[in-house]
């Protein structure tokens, strides 16, 4: 049970006091680790299959066992975290995530590994929700853009470099090391949170209604994610998504879904969520198509392909902190729109290249797109989180993460479908077209603000927004 005394920090209320940048760094570190885990295990599947003597298809559940609960539990976890103490929630999520990493590394059988990954995915869902809340709560509103740019930049960087880090660990230390590598980061985050945040109340267990909501929305979102994951093997798998309609509709019409839908409608955040989804889809589709086309169709070495694709995270890493500073000075929306436009321009410039790609020609276009996404990430997160109702901050954080996660899964599925439906002469252009179109859609979605109450300012980094909640 919670002990909500006067000193308790809640996930839905702003902290009073000085800026605590170490906690912002923790939010960025956790974003990096959580997204790293989304991709680092992929390269170890063959070794896991050999080491635990299972088929490659069974070993695939070392990845799906984490990804499915992360995405499926985001919304119910966000609703639950709106009512609990922040410090206790962060410590519990980090401890659970790190412990499950250790259990996965020590798993003697595949069943144990899958169980550890499923549980780790549940803790991962909590981390994904808490990261933007922690960054937002740790600084004054006028510095929110800068703070939000830290997890918004480091998270995608973790996703991009995951395969490279996993490959190096696999070559030198074996497959169990891809799980152990996250534990030092968790220990560091625990120490900083323990020493920096003041003590608060304990965690309350979810009630029966929350568990029922988690089952409904978790089932629906898991079905959608599974359909998108299997779609590259055959477009007919997309029909599986229809099975998600009944549980999601039932949840949306019930006491668990109505507050989520109401929060998004009240503050006009639907367009911003659409922009997050479309940009994530464009980024993921581009990353998938570029790496595959360079190696498979152009005969570029794996090393040169890696260096070429590295242009994107380098551009993003350079522009991320700048985007936060510009948002704090000029407002979140114009910087977010500018970043989305640059990302769209970079992806559009890939289309005229045709089938014969030179790595340098590709690299500068990827760098431009990376700069755009770096400028966009922090301001968009600040725009959304700053407009969230004070008692629904974790819920809105969960909806943003869900939109981004679905975009990451939807992008490669659309690119693969477009590639397969066209001939070999135009396949790569057709595969890149959905990526460019998705990025272009994000620009008007961000540029046109939704309706919102007069009490919620449009500029999420304004000093007046939620300063006295």
Tab-separated table of N, CA and C in Angstrom, residues 26 34 106 146 188 205 207 223 230 233 254 290 294 301 305 327 344 356 394 421 456 461 465:
chain	number	residue	atom	x	y	z
A	26	UNK	N	19.575	9.919	-15.936
A	26	UNK	CA	19.066	8.571	-15.687
A	26	UNK	C	17.953	8.239	-16.680
A	34	UNK	N	16.668	0.451	-22.568
A	34	UNK	CA	15.414	-0.206	-22.942
A	34	UNK	C	15.311	-0.390	-24.451
A	106	UNK	N	21.343	-16.368	-17.260
A	106	UNK	CA	21.634	-17.627	-16.567
A	106	UNK	C	20.698	-18.760	-16.957
A	146	UNK	N	14.926	20.949	-23.213
A	146	UNK	CA	16.267	20.411	-23.055
A	146	UNK	C	16.255	19.053	-22.363
A	188	UNK	N	24.019	1.602	-12.075
A	188	UNK	CA	24.328	3.031	-12.045
A	188	UNK	C	23.064	3.862	-11.878
A	205	UNK	N	-0.530	-2.409	-5.080
A	205	UNK	CA	-0.790	-3.434	-6.087
A	205	UNK	C	-1.959	-3.017	-6.969
A	207	UNK	N	-5.481	-3.057	-8.700
A	207	UNK	CA	-6.732	-3.668	-8.264
A	207	UNK	C	-7.283	-4.577	-9.363
A	223	UNK	N	-1.946	-8.714	-30.260
A	223	UNK	CA	-2.405	-9.268	-31.542
A	223	UNK	C	-1.999	-8.359	-32.695
A	230	UNK	N	4.514	-10.478	-38.291
A	230	UNK	CA	4.441	-11.599	-39.226
A	230	UNK	C	4.109	-11.171	-40.649
A	233	UNK	N	6.188	-12.033	-43.825
A	233	UNK	CA	6.117	-13.401	-44.338
A	233	UNK	C	4.914	-13.626	-45.249
A	254	UNK	N	-14.954	0.972	-21.649
A	254	UNK	CA	-15.057	0.706	-20.223
A	254	UNK	C	-14.389	1.779	-19.384
A	290	UNK	N	17.483	0.578	-46.262
A	290	UNK	CA	18.833	1.022	-46.624
A	290	UNK	C	19.856	-0.066	-46.328
A	294	UNK	N	21.821	-1.961	-49.490
A	294	UNK	CA	23.260	-1.764	-49.656
A	294	UNK	C	23.995	-3.097	-49.705
A	301	UNK	N	30.043	-4.071	-48.385
A	301	UNK	CA	30.429	-4.894	-47.243
A	301	UNK	C	29.635	-4.525	-46.004
A	305	UNK	N	28.505	-0.820	-44.872
A	305	UNK	CA	27.083	-0.587	-44.622
A	305	UNK	C	26.866	-0.008	-43.234
A	327	UNK	N	13.927	24.640	-28.533
A	327	UNK	CA	12.536	24.555	-28.092
A	327	UNK	C	12.296	25.391	-26.852
A	344	UNK	N	11.750	14.405	-43.363
A	344	UNK	CA	11.037	14.094	-44.600
A	344	UNK	C	11.890	14.419	-45.830
A	356	UNK	N	21.302	1.848	-57.987
A	356	UNK	CA	22.739	1.880	-57.743
A	356	UNK	C	23.100	2.959	-56.745
A	394	UNK	N	1.540	10.085	-16.675
A	394	UNK	CA	2.040	8.749	-17.009
A	394	UNK	C	1.196	8.103	-18.098
A	421	UNK	N	5.450	-6.284	-53.674
A	421	UNK	CA	4.387	-6.108	-54.661
A	421	UNK	C	4.883	-5.517	-55.966
A	456	UNK	N	-4.402	25.364	-20.851
A	456	UNK	CA	-3.215	24.627	-21.238
A	456	UNK	C	-2.525	25.362	-22.365
A	461	UNK	N	6.902	24.317	-23.393
A	461	UNK	CA	8.046	24.698	-22.590
A	461	UNK	C	7.861	26.054	-21.938
A	465	UNK	N	3.216	26.769	-18.000
A	465	UNK	CA	2.509	25.501	-18.169
A	465	UNK	C	2.821	24.564	-17.039
